[in-house]
PDB file of C-alpha atoms in Angstrom:
ATOM      1  CA  UNK A  13      -4.955   6.121 -11.407  1.00 46.00           C
ATOM      2  CA  UNK A  14      -4.165   6.773  -7.792  1.00 48.00           C
ATOM      3  CA  UNK A  15      -6.512   5.028  -5.407  1.00 46.00           C
ATOM      4  CA  UNK A  16      -6.743   6.295  -1.846  1.00 45.00           C
ATOM      5  CA  UNK A  17      -7.703   3.908   0.908  1.00 42.00           C
ATOM      6  CA  UNK A  18      -7.062   5.737   4.186  1.00 40.00           C
ATOM      7  CA  UNK A  19      -7.907   3.594   7.177  1.00 40.00           C
ATOM      8  CA  UNK A  20      -9.407   4.763  10.439  1.00 37.00           C
ATOM      9  CA  UNK A  21      -6.911   4.102  12.105  1.00 35.00           C
ATOM     10  CA  UNK A  22       7.929   5.367  24.349  1.00 35.00           C
ATOM     11  CA  UNK A  23      10.202   4.655  25.045  1.00 37.00           C
ATOM     12  CA  UNK A  24      10.949   1.541  23.026  1.00 35.00           C
ATOM     13  CA  UNK A  25      11.845  -0.508  26.057  1.00 34.00           C
ATOM     14  CA  UNK A  26       8.322   0.061  27.440  1.00 35.00           C
ATOM     15  CA  UNK A  27       6.493  -1.173  24.350  1.00 38.00           C
ATOM     16  CA  UNK A  28       4.811  -4.562  24.633  1.00 40.00           C
ATOM     17  CA  UNK A  29       5.973  -7.185  22.122  1.00 42.00           C
ATOM     18  CA  UNK A  30       3.749  -7.656  19.088  1.00 44.00           C
ATOM     19  CA  UNK A  31       3.065 -11.233  20.165  1.00 39.00           C
ATOM     20  CA  UNK A  32       0.553  -9.970  22.726  1.00 38.00           C
ATOM     21  CA  UNK A  33      -1.834  -9.134  19.884  1.00 41.00           C
ATOM     22  CA  UNK A  34      -3.894 -12.198  18.954  1.00 39.00           C
ATOM     23  CA  UNK A  35      -4.652 -11.619  15.275  1.00 45.00           C
ATOM     24  CA  UNK A  36      -4.413 -13.893  12.220  1.00 52.00           C
ATOM     25  CA  UNK A  37      -0.968 -13.737  10.660  1.00 64.00           C
ATOM     26  CA  UNK A  38      -1.516 -13.270   6.937  1.00 83.00           C
ATOM     27  CA  UNK A  39       1.299 -13.522   4.434  1.00 90.00           C
ATOM     28  CA  UNK A  40       1.428 -10.579   2.011  1.00 92.00           C
ATOM     29  CA  UNK A  41       2.892 -11.342  -1.408  1.00 96.00           C
ATOM     30  CA  UNK A  42       4.716  -8.811  -3.609  1.00 97.00           C
ATOM     31  CA  UNK A  43       6.919  -8.741  -6.658  1.00 97.00           C
ATOM     32  CA  UNK A  44       9.202  -6.054  -5.182  1.00 98.00           C
ATOM     33  CA  UNK A  45       9.581  -4.100  -1.949  1.00 98.00           C
ATOM     34  CA  UNK A  46      11.494  -0.854  -1.349  1.00 98.00           C
ATOM     35  CA  UNK A  47      12.423  -0.068   2.255  1.00 98.00           C
ATOM     36  CA  UNK A  48      14.629   2.770   3.471  1.00 98.00           C
ATOM     37  CA  UNK A  49      15.565   4.838   6.516  1.00 97.00           C
ATOM     38  CA  UNK A  50      15.197   2.047   9.064  1.00 98.00           C
ATOM     39  CA  UNK A  51      17.993   3.521  11.217  1.00 96.00           C
ATOM     40  CA  UNK A  52      18.949   0.344  13.073  1.00 98.00           C
ATOM     41  CA  UNK A  53      21.113   1.452  15.974  1.00 96.00           C
ATOM     42  CA  UNK A  54      18.874   4.402  16.756  1.00 93.00           C
ATOM     43  CA  UNK A  55      16.519   4.434  19.745  1.00 92.00           C
ATOM     44  CA  UNK A  56      13.751   5.736  17.444  1.00 90.00           C
ATOM     45  CA  UNK A  57      13.885   2.756  15.056  1.00 95.00           C
ATOM     46  CA  UNK A  58      10.622   0.781  14.911  1.00 94.00           C
ATOM     47  CA  UNK A  59      12.451  -2.527  14.409  1.00 97.00           C
ATOM     48  CA  UNK A  60       9.650  -4.623  15.959  1.00 95.00           C
ATOM     49  CA  UNK A  61       7.149  -3.365  13.398  1.00 95.00           C
ATOM     50  CA  UNK A  62       9.502  -3.921  10.454  1.00 97.00           C
ATOM     51  CA  UNK A  63      10.457  -7.378  11.672  1.00 97.00           C
ATOM     52  CA  UNK A  64       6.836  -8.470  11.897  1.00 96.00           C
ATOM     53  CA  UNK A  65       6.198  -7.164   8.381  1.00 96.00           C
ATOM     54  CA  UNK A  66       9.219  -8.984   6.955  1.00 97.00           C
ATOM     55  CA  UNK A  67       8.230 -12.203   8.746  1.00 96.00           C
ATOM     56  CA  UNK A  68       4.804 -12.079   7.100  1.00 95.00           C
ATOM     57  CA  UNK A  69       5.769 -10.949   3.591  1.00 96.00           C
ATOM     58  CA  UNK A  70       7.176 -12.645   0.524  1.00 96.00           C
ATOM     59  CA  UNK A  71       8.773 -10.924  -2.473  1.00 97.00           C
ATOM     60  CA  UNK A  72      10.988 -11.677  -5.463  1.00 97.00           C
ATOM     61  CA  UNK A  73      13.004  -8.471  -5.047  1.00 98.00           C
ATOM     62  CA  UNK A  74      13.883  -6.606  -1.856  1.00 98.00           C
ATOM     63  CA  UNK A  75      15.515  -3.190  -2.217  1.00 98.00           C
ATOM     64  CA  UNK A  76      17.118  -1.504   0.800  1.00 98.00           C
ATOM     65  CA  UNK A  77      17.281   2.140  -0.227  1.00 98.00           C
ATOM     66  CA  UNK A  78      19.729   3.560   2.295  1.00 96.00           C
ATOM     67  CA  UNK A  79      20.068   4.421   5.985  1.00 96.00           C
ATOM     68  CA  UNK A  80      19.315   0.857   7.019  1.00 97.00           C
ATOM     69  CA  UNK A  81      21.947   1.062   9.767  1.00 97.00           C
ATOM     70  CA  UNK A  82      22.421   4.399  11.519  1.00 94.00           C
ATOM     71  CA  UNK A  83      26.204   4.537  11.908  1.00 94.00           C
ATOM     72  CA  UNK A  84      25.943   8.188  12.976  1.00 90.00           C
ATOM     73  CA  UNK A  85      23.754   7.267  15.952  1.00 90.00           C
ATOM     74  CA  UNK A  86      25.997   4.332  16.883  1.00 94.00           C
ATOM     75  CA  UNK A  87      29.020   6.639  17.026  1.00 92.00           C
ATOM     76  CA  UNK A  88      27.213   8.777  19.599  1.00 89.00           C
ATOM     77  CA  UNK A  89      25.777   5.912  21.622  1.00 91.00           C
ATOM     78  CA  UNK A  90      25.955   2.145  21.231  1.00 94.00           C
ATOM     79  CA  UNK A  91      22.345   0.978  21.041  1.00 95.00           C
ATOM     80  CA  UNK A  92      21.692  -2.416  19.470  1.00 97.00           C
ATOM     81  CA  UNK A  93      18.814  -4.371  21.048  1.00 97.00           C
ATOM     82  CA  UNK A  94      17.921  -7.889  19.993  1.00 97.00           C
ATOM     83  CA  UNK A  95      15.165  -6.691  17.647  1.00 97.00           C
ATOM     84  CA  UNK A  96      17.730  -4.772  15.561  1.00 98.00           C
ATOM     85  CA  UNK A  97      19.914  -7.857  15.318  1.00 97.00           C
ATOM     86  CA  UNK A  98      16.925  -9.934  14.222  1.00 98.00           C
ATOM     87  CA  UNK A  99      16.107  -7.500  11.403  1.00 98.00           C
ATOM     88  CA  UNK A 100      19.608  -7.968   9.963  1.00 97.00           C
ATOM     89  CA  UNK A 101      19.365 -11.747  10.322  1.00 98.00           C
ATOM     90  CA  UNK A 102      15.939 -11.716   8.641  1.00 98.00           C
ATOM     91  CA  UNK A 103      17.246  -9.743   5.654  1.00 98.00           C
ATOM     92  CA  UNK A 104      20.119 -12.205   5.223  1.00 97.00           C
ATOM     93  CA  UNK A 105      17.677 -15.085   5.552  1.00 97.00           C
ATOM     94  CA  UNK A 106      15.480 -13.553   2.827  1.00 97.00           C
ATOM     95  CA  UNK A 107      18.535 -13.230   0.571  1.00 97.00           C
ATOM     96  CA  UNK A 108      19.484 -16.865   1.135  1.00 96.00           C
ATOM     97  CA  UNK A 109      16.035 -18.109   0.182  1.00 95.00           C
ATOM     98  CA  UNK A 110      15.794 -16.917  -3.419  1.00 93.00           C
ATOM     99  CA  UNK A 111      14.841 -13.242  -3.085  1.00 97.00           C
ATOM    100  CA  UNK A 112      17.162 -10.861  -4.914  1.00 97.00           C
ATOM    101  CA  UNK A 113      18.291  -8.297  -2.324  1.00 98.00           C
ATOM    102  CA  UNK A 114      19.982  -5.007  -3.240  1.00 98.00           C
ATOM    103  CA  UNK A 115      21.413  -2.534  -0.727  1.00 98.00           C
ATOM    104  CA  UNK A 116      21.947   1.086  -1.781  1.00 97.00           C
ATOM    105  CA  UNK A 117      23.734   2.876   1.090  1.00 96.00           C
ATOM    106  CA  UNK A 118      22.613   6.317   2.241  1.00 95.00           C
ATOM    107  CA  UNK A 119      24.331   9.037   4.217  1.00 93.00           C
ATOM    108  CA  UNK A 120      23.888   7.419   7.648  1.00 93.00           C
ATOM    109  CA  UNK A 121      25.464   4.179   6.401  1.00 94.00           C
ATOM    110  CA  UNK A 122      27.737   5.773   3.800  1.00 93.00           C
ATOM    111  CA  UNK A 123      30.716   3.639   4.901  1.00 93.00           C
ATOM    112  CA  UNK A 124      29.177   0.859   2.813  1.00 94.00           C
ATOM    113  CA  UNK A 125      29.346   2.977  -0.361  1.00 94.00           C
ATOM    114  CA  UNK A 126      32.994   1.950  -0.728  1.00 93.00           C
ATOM    115  CA  UNK A 127      31.774  -1.604  -1.359  1.00 93.00           C
ATOM    116  CA  UNK A 128      29.442  -0.762  -4.264  1.00 91.00           C
ATOM    117  CA  UNK A 129      29.194  -3.512  -6.898  1.00 91.00           C
ATOM    118  CA  UNK A 130      30.214  -6.159  -4.362  1.00 94.00           C
ATOM    119  CA  UNK A 131      28.191  -9.004  -2.854  1.00 94.00           C
ATOM    120  CA  UNK A 132      27.784 -10.198   0.716  1.00 93.00           C
ATOM    121  CA  UNK A 133      25.800 -13.308   1.645  1.00 93.00           C
ATOM    122  CA  UNK A 134      23.380 -12.857  -1.231  1.00 94.00           C
ATOM    123  CA  UNK A 135      23.050  -9.080  -0.880  1.00 97.00           C
ATOM    124  CA  UNK A 136      24.279  -6.900  -3.761  1.00 97.00           C
ATOM    125  CA  UNK A 137      25.594  -3.439  -2.888  1.00 97.00           C
ATOM    126  CA  UNK A 138      25.122  -0.636  -5.425  1.00 96.00           C
ATOM    127  CA  UNK A 139      25.100   3.158  -5.583  1.00 93.00           C
ATOM    128  CA  UNK A 140      22.000   3.108  -7.784  1.00 94.00           C
ATOM    129  CA  UNK A 141      19.961   0.403  -9.440  1.00 96.00           C
ATOM    130  CA  UNK A 142      17.226   0.083 -12.069  1.00 97.00           C
ATOM    131  CA  UNK A 143      14.443  -2.442 -11.529  1.00 97.00           C
ATOM    132  CA  UNK A 144      12.236  -3.560 -14.415  1.00 96.00           C
ATOM    133  CA  UNK A 145       8.626  -3.918 -13.320  1.00 96.00           C
ATOM    134  CA  UNK A 146       6.313  -6.758 -14.280  1.00 95.00           C
ATOM    135  CA  UNK A 147       4.781  -4.469 -16.907  1.00 93.00           C
ATOM    136  CA  UNK A 148       8.144  -3.354 -18.295  1.00 95.00           C
ATOM    137  CA  UNK A 149       8.662   0.014 -16.598  1.00 96.00           C
ATOM    138  CA  UNK A 150      12.186   1.083 -15.685  1.00 97.00           C
ATOM    139  CA  UNK A 151      12.318   2.043 -11.998  1.00 98.00           C
ATOM    140  CA  UNK A 152      15.405   3.907 -10.777  1.00 98.00           C
ATOM    141  CA  UNK A 153      16.256   3.756  -7.097  1.00 97.00           C
ATOM    142  CA  UNK A 154      18.656   5.897  -5.074  1.00 97.00           C
ATOM    143  CA  UNK A 155      18.795   7.076  -1.484  1.00 97.00           C
ATOM    144  CA  UNK A 156      18.690  10.796  -2.309  1.00 95.00           C
ATOM    145  CA  UNK A 157      21.346  12.338  -0.071  1.00 91.00           C
ATOM    146  CA  UNK A 158      23.209  13.556  -3.165  1.00 92.00           C
ATOM    147  CA  UNK A 159      20.542  16.260  -3.555  1.00 92.00           C
ATOM    148  CA  UNK A 160      21.138  17.890  -0.155  1.00 86.00           C
ATOM    149  CA  UNK A 161      22.997  20.857  -1.669  1.00 81.00           C
ATOM    150  CA  UNK A 162      19.965  21.606  -3.857  1.00 80.00           C
ATOM    151  CA  UNK A 163      17.531  21.449  -0.949  1.00 78.00           C
ATOM    152  CA  UNK A 164      19.108  23.181   2.068  1.00 65.00           C
ATOM    153  CA  UNK A 165      17.880  26.752   2.326  1.00 49.00           C
ATOM    154  CA  UNK A 166      20.959  27.673   4.338  1.00 45.00           C
ATOM    155  CA  UNK A 167      23.495  25.985   6.624  1.00 47.00           C
ATOM    156  CA  UNK A 168      21.892  27.668   9.644  1.00 44.00           C
ATOM    157  CA  UNK A 169      18.421  26.397   8.758  1.00 47.00           C
ATOM    158  CA  UNK A 170      19.806  22.902   8.121  1.00 49.00           C
ATOM    159  CA  UNK A 171      21.511  22.765  11.542  1.00 47.00           C
ATOM    160  CA  UNK A 172      18.431  24.181  13.259  1.00 43.00           C
ATOM    161  CA  UNK A 173      16.296  21.615  11.439  1.00 52.00           C
ATOM    162  CA  UNK A 174      18.459  18.748  12.731  1.00 58.00           C
ATOM    163  CA  UNK A 175      18.083  19.904  16.336  1.00 58.00           C
ATOM    164  CA  UNK A 176      14.336  20.444  15.996  1.00 63.00           C
ATOM    165  CA  UNK A 177      13.957  17.017  14.413  1.00 68.00           C
ATOM    166  CA  UNK A 178      15.736  15.384  17.359  1.00 72.00           C
ATOM    167  CA  UNK A 179      13.317  17.151  19.708  1.00 72.00           C
ATOM    168  CA  UNK A 180      10.343  15.994  17.630  1.00 72.00           C
ATOM    169  CA  UNK A 181      11.528  12.399  17.776  1.00 71.00           C
ATOM    170  CA  UNK A 182      11.935  12.648  21.543  1.00 70.00           C
ATOM    171  CA  UNK A 183       8.371  13.974  21.817  1.00 76.00           C
ATOM    172  CA  UNK A 184       7.296  11.162  19.497  1.00 75.00           C
ATOM    173  CA  UNK A 185       8.666   8.567  21.933  1.00 74.00           C
ATOM    174  CA  UNK A 186       6.952  10.147  24.931  1.00 77.00           C
ATOM    175  CA  UNK A 187       3.606  10.402  23.137  1.00 74.00           C
ATOM    176  CA  UNK A 188       3.818   6.824  21.915  1.00 70.00           C
ATOM    177  CA  UNK A 189       4.512   5.562  25.450  1.00 73.00           C
ATOM    178  CA  UNK A 190       1.368   7.356  26.655  1.00 82.00           C
ATOM    179  CA  UNK A 191      -0.760   6.164  23.722  1.00 73.00           C
ATOM    180  CA  UNK A 192       0.455   2.566  24.153  1.00 74.00           C
ATOM    181  CA  UNK A 193      -0.445   2.631  27.865  1.00 78.00           C
ATOM    182  CA  UNK A 194      -3.936   3.798  26.891  1.00 81.00           C
ATOM    183  CA  UNK A 195      -4.309   1.133  24.210  1.00 78.00           C
ATOM    184  CA  UNK A 196      -3.943   3.410  21.196  1.00 77.00           C
ATOM    185  CA  UNK A 197      -1.825   2.449  18.149  1.00 76.00           C
ATOM    186  CA  UNK A 198       1.314   4.217  16.991  1.00 75.00           C
ATOM    187  CA  UNK A 199       0.837   7.694  15.492  1.00 73.00           C
ATOM    188  CA  UNK A 200       3.599  10.033  14.298  1.00 72.00           C
ATOM    189  CA  UNK A 201       3.558  13.455  15.918  1.00 70.00           C
ATOM    190  CA  UNK A 202       6.792  14.318  14.077  1.00 71.00           C
ATOM    191  CA  UNK A 203       5.236  13.682  10.667  1.00 71.00           C
ATOM    192  CA  UNK A 204       2.068  15.587  11.594  1.00 72.00           C
ATOM    193  CA  UNK A 205       4.035  18.683  12.599  1.00 70.00           C
ATOM    194  CA  UNK A 206       6.474  18.476   9.673  1.00 70.00           C
ATOM    195  CA  UNK A 207       3.639  18.602   7.144  1.00 68.00           C
ATOM    196  CA  UNK A 208       2.438  21.851   8.706  1.00 71.00           C
ATOM    197  CA  UNK A 209       5.733  23.785   8.819  1.00 69.00           C
ATOM    198  CA  UNK A 210       6.258  25.968   5.757  1.00 72.00           C
ATOM    199  CA  UNK A 211      10.060  25.675   5.713  1.00 71.00           C
ATOM    200  CA  UNK A 212       9.820  21.897   5.934  1.00 74.00           C
ATOM    201  CA  UNK A 213       7.295  21.803   3.110  1.00 84.00           C
ATOM    202  CA  UNK A 214       9.555  24.012   0.999  1.00 85.00           C
ATOM    203  CA  UNK A 215      12.476  21.637   1.533  1.00 84.00           C
ATOM    204  CA  UNK A 216      10.298  18.599   0.709  1.00 89.00           C
ATOM    205  CA  UNK A 217       9.142  20.225  -2.547  1.00 92.00           C
ATOM    206  CA  UNK A 218      12.692  21.190  -3.525  1.00 93.00           C
ATOM    207  CA  UNK A 219      13.905  17.671  -2.820  1.00 95.00           C
ATOM    208  CA  UNK A 220      11.148  16.088  -4.926  1.00 96.00           C
ATOM    209  CA  UNK A 221      11.894  18.448  -7.823  1.00 96.00           C
ATOM    210  CA  UNK A 222      15.609  17.631  -7.681  1.00 96.00           C
ATOM    211  CA  UNK A 223      14.960  13.880  -7.696  1.00 97.00           C
ATOM    212  CA  UNK A 224      12.513  14.176 -10.594  1.00 97.00           C
ATOM    213  CA  UNK A 225      14.915  16.260 -12.685  1.00 96.00           C
ATOM    214  CA  UNK A 226      17.634  13.682 -12.158  1.00 96.00           C
ATOM    215  CA  UNK A 227      15.335  10.769 -12.970  1.00 97.00           C
ATOM    216  CA  UNK A 228      14.136  12.482 -16.161  1.00 96.00           C
ATOM    217  CA  UNK A 229      17.746  12.633 -17.385  1.00 95.00           C
ATOM    218  CA  UNK A 230      18.027   8.880 -16.810  1.00 96.00           C
ATOM    219  CA  UNK A 231      14.987   8.253 -19.058  1.00 95.00           C
ATOM    220  CA  UNK A 232      13.203   6.021 -16.562  1.00 97.00           C
ATOM    221  CA  UNK A 233       9.498   5.663 -15.842  1.00 97.00           C
ATOM    222  CA  UNK A 234       9.681   5.906 -12.064  1.00 98.00           C
ATOM    223  CA  UNK A 235      12.107   6.825  -9.300  1.00 98.00           C
ATOM    224  CA  UNK A 236      12.157   5.442  -5.744  1.00 98.00           C
ATOM    225  CA  UNK A 237      14.085   7.265  -3.017  1.00 98.00           C
ATOM    226  CA  UNK A 238      14.116   7.889   0.721  1.00 97.00           C
ATOM    227  CA  UNK A 239      16.283  10.182   2.859  1.00 94.00           C
ATOM    228  CA  UNK A 240      13.788  12.880   3.907  1.00 92.00           C
ATOM    229  CA  UNK A 241      11.405  10.633   5.896  1.00 91.00           C
ATOM    230  CA  UNK A 242       8.442  11.900   3.896  1.00 93.00           C
ATOM    231  CA  UNK A 243       6.474   9.073   2.238  1.00 96.00           C
ATOM    232  CA  UNK A 244       4.823   9.960  -1.046  1.00 97.00           C
ATOM    233  CA  UNK A 245       3.549   8.383  -4.243  1.00 98.00           C
ATOM    234  CA  UNK A 246       2.747  10.835  -7.012  1.00 98.00           C
ATOM    235  CA  UNK A 247       2.694  11.279 -10.788  1.00 97.00           C
ATOM    236  CA  UNK A 248       4.357  14.116 -12.685  1.00 97.00           C
ATOM    237  CA  UNK A 249       5.246  15.250 -16.182  1.00 95.00           C
ATOM    238  CA  UNK A 250       8.830  16.408 -16.703  1.00 93.00           C
ATOM    239  CA  UNK A 251       9.611  17.799 -20.171  1.00 88.00           C
ATOM    240  CA  UNK A 252       6.502  16.052 -21.526  1.00 89.00           C
ATOM    241  CA  UNK A 253       7.710  12.764 -20.036  1.00 90.00           C
ATOM    242  CA  UNK A 254       5.421  11.063 -17.476  1.00 95.00           C
ATOM    243  CA  UNK A 255       7.319  10.145 -14.339  1.00 97.00           C
ATOM    244  CA  UNK A 256       6.294   8.552 -11.052  1.00 98.00           C
ATOM    245  CA  UNK A 257       7.896   9.775  -7.812  1.00 98.00           C
ATOM    246  CA  UNK A 258       7.921   7.350  -4.894  1.00 98.00           C
ATOM    247  CA  UNK A 259       9.457   8.013  -1.495  1.00 98.00           C
ATOM    248  CA  UNK A 260       9.693   5.056   0.901  1.00 96.00           C
ATOM    249  CA  UNK A 261       9.290   7.204   3.977  1.00 96.00           C
ATOM    250  CA  UNK A 262      10.954   5.538   6.962  1.00 96.00           C
ATOM    251  CA  UNK A 263      10.689   3.210   9.958  1.00 97.00           C
ATOM    252  CA  UNK A 264      11.356   5.954  12.499  1.00 93.00           C
ATOM    253  CA  UNK A 265       8.299   8.188  12.144  1.00 88.00           C
ATOM    254  CA  UNK A 266       5.962   6.751   9.544  1.00 92.00           C
ATOM    255  CA  UNK A 267       6.565   2.986   9.167  1.00 94.00           C
ATOM    256  CA  UNK A 268       6.001   3.064   5.401  1.00 97.00           C
ATOM    257  CA  UNK A 269       7.393   1.440   2.266  1.00 98.00           C
ATOM    258  CA  UNK A 270       6.870   1.183  -1.490  1.00 98.00           C
ATOM    259  CA  UNK A 271       5.720  -2.101  -3.055  1.00 98.00           C
ATOM    260  CA  UNK A 272       5.092  -3.532  -6.496  1.00 98.00           C
ATOM    261  CA  UNK A 273       2.172  -5.936  -6.430  1.00 96.00           C
ATOM    262  CA  UNK A 274       2.030  -9.220  -8.306  1.00 96.00           C
ATOM    263  CA  UNK A 275      -0.212  -7.504 -10.873  1.00 93.00           C
ATOM    264  CA  UNK A 276       2.295  -4.697 -11.450  1.00 92.00           C
ATOM    265  CA  UNK A 277       0.695  -1.815  -9.574  1.00 96.00           C
ATOM    266  CA  UNK A 278       2.883   0.340  -7.323  1.00 98.00           C
ATOM    267  CA  UNK A 279       1.683   0.971  -3.785  1.00 98.00           C
ATOM    268  CA  UNK A 280       2.555   3.188  -0.862  1.00 98.00           C
ATOM    269  CA  UNK A 281       2.038   1.016   2.214  1.00 98.00           C
ATOM    270  CA  UNK A 282       1.818   1.995   5.866  1.00 96.00           C
ATOM    271  CA  UNK A 283       2.190  -0.400   8.791  1.00 93.00           C
ATOM    272  CA  UNK A 284      -0.894  -0.688  10.984  1.00 90.00           C
ATOM    273  CA  UNK A 285      -0.036  -1.757  14.526  1.00 83.00           C
ATOM    274  CA  UNK A 286      -3.604  -2.901  15.225  1.00 84.00           C
ATOM    275  CA  UNK A 287      -4.117  -5.155  12.194  1.00 88.00           C
ATOM    276  CA  UNK A 288      -0.445  -6.189  11.957  1.00 88.00           C
ATOM    277  CA  UNK A 289      -0.619  -5.543   8.217  1.00 89.00           C
ATOM    278  CA  UNK A 290       0.953  -3.051   5.828  1.00 92.00           C
ATOM    279  CA  UNK A 291      -2.092  -1.287   4.409  1.00 94.00           C
ATOM    280  CA  UNK A 292      -2.410   0.601   1.134  1.00 96.00           C
ATOM    281  CA  UNK A 293      -2.380   4.382   1.428  1.00 96.00           C
ATOM    282  CA  UNK A 294      -2.088   5.043  -2.315  1.00 97.00           C
ATOM    283  CA  UNK A 295      -1.749   2.967  -5.460  1.00 97.00           C
ATOM    284  CA  UNK A 296      -0.775   3.651  -9.070  1.00 97.00           C
ATOM    285  CA  UNK A 297      -1.750   1.214 -11.792  1.00 92.00           C
ATOM    286  CA  UNK A 298       1.263   1.139 -14.090  1.00 88.00           C
ATOM    287  CA  UNK A 299       0.376   1.295 -17.772  1.00 77.00           C
ATOM    288  CA  UNK A 300       2.052  -0.936 -20.320  1.00 67.00           C
ATOM    289  CA  UNK A 301       5.512   0.298 -21.332  1.00 52.00           C
ATOM    290  CA  UNK A 302       4.278   0.806 -24.917  1.00 47.00           C
ATOM    291  CA  UNK A 303       1.540   3.233 -23.844  1.00 48.00           C
ATOM    292  CA  UNK A 304       2.448   6.888 -24.348  1.00 48.00           C
ATOM    293  CA  UNK A 305       0.773   8.402 -21.299  1.00 43.00           C
ATOM    294  CA  UNK A 306      -0.247   7.860 -17.715  1.00 44.00           C
ATOM    295  CA  UNK A 307      -3.418   8.941 -16.043  1.00 43.00           C
ATOM    296  CA  UNK A 308      -3.861  12.492 -14.791  1.00 41.00           C
ATOM    297  CA  UNK A 309      -1.051  13.403 -12.322  1.00 40.00           C
ATOM    298  CA  UNK A 310      -2.035  13.391  -8.670  1.00 43.00           C
ATOM    299  CA  UNK A 311      -0.225  13.447  -5.351  1.00 46.00           C
ATOM    300  CA  UNK A 312      -0.593  11.546  -2.122  1.00 48.00           C
ATOM    301  CA  UNK A 313       1.182  12.250   1.171  1.00 47.00           C
ATOM    302  CA  UNK A 314       1.092  10.389   4.440  1.00 51.00           C
ATOM    303  CA  UNK A 315       0.363  12.587   7.453  1.00 42.00           C
TER     304      UNK A 315
END
């Protein structure tokens, strides 16, 4: 069953450090975490938020599902503040302390795809990977850029979409600077607008369908992806086969991730700047691998 628990809820150089918030620092424990589309090297990366989450989380498996480093952005402009460096160091520290870390490169860090099946300081690089959940489900993970040809309505729309997205992110920064000065937490204007544009919704639906068709051919129980910066956790039936679709979202607009709890449920989590916690937006209780059906399919987006 999917459980909803919605909470009432700048320029990056103008943002105050998280240390100015005096709140109890709780450690969140997970079996597995899936994080994608961090875009380190981009001015829009919310590295401070991710770093605080990683510093106050523990997991047995950490999966980096592509676009962790934005090589494209770095080619245009060298931007690498200390917070971005600390995220990399934290990931390597996690890998050196017993957590199994897998890195599946995306399109923005595709240079690393040439090193698939290799290891670096405890991090395993792979093009795809299958994780077995606590309850025995097979969970396929991939970035998702291989489905671009099945999603783009036309080359012109794709190029226009890229330019509009850059403008949205710029507006996002300006709005966040204003909201921060007024004491309000982070809120994604880009995500809000994207969910209300028909062409964007069409592309999101086409992408989800393409990922689900591919996952069904792999005979897995769940697929985790990223790429489109649209967090989602939903249940589907493909050719009479129940299948869970999970999209990490990103740490540019939404600050979201997918997690497997210590009891085996799968959760869509969203970072809350006020509580300094990743809070549950949606949850699916995974059934035992020997059961022949899931609960009634539902869908949950993050706006």
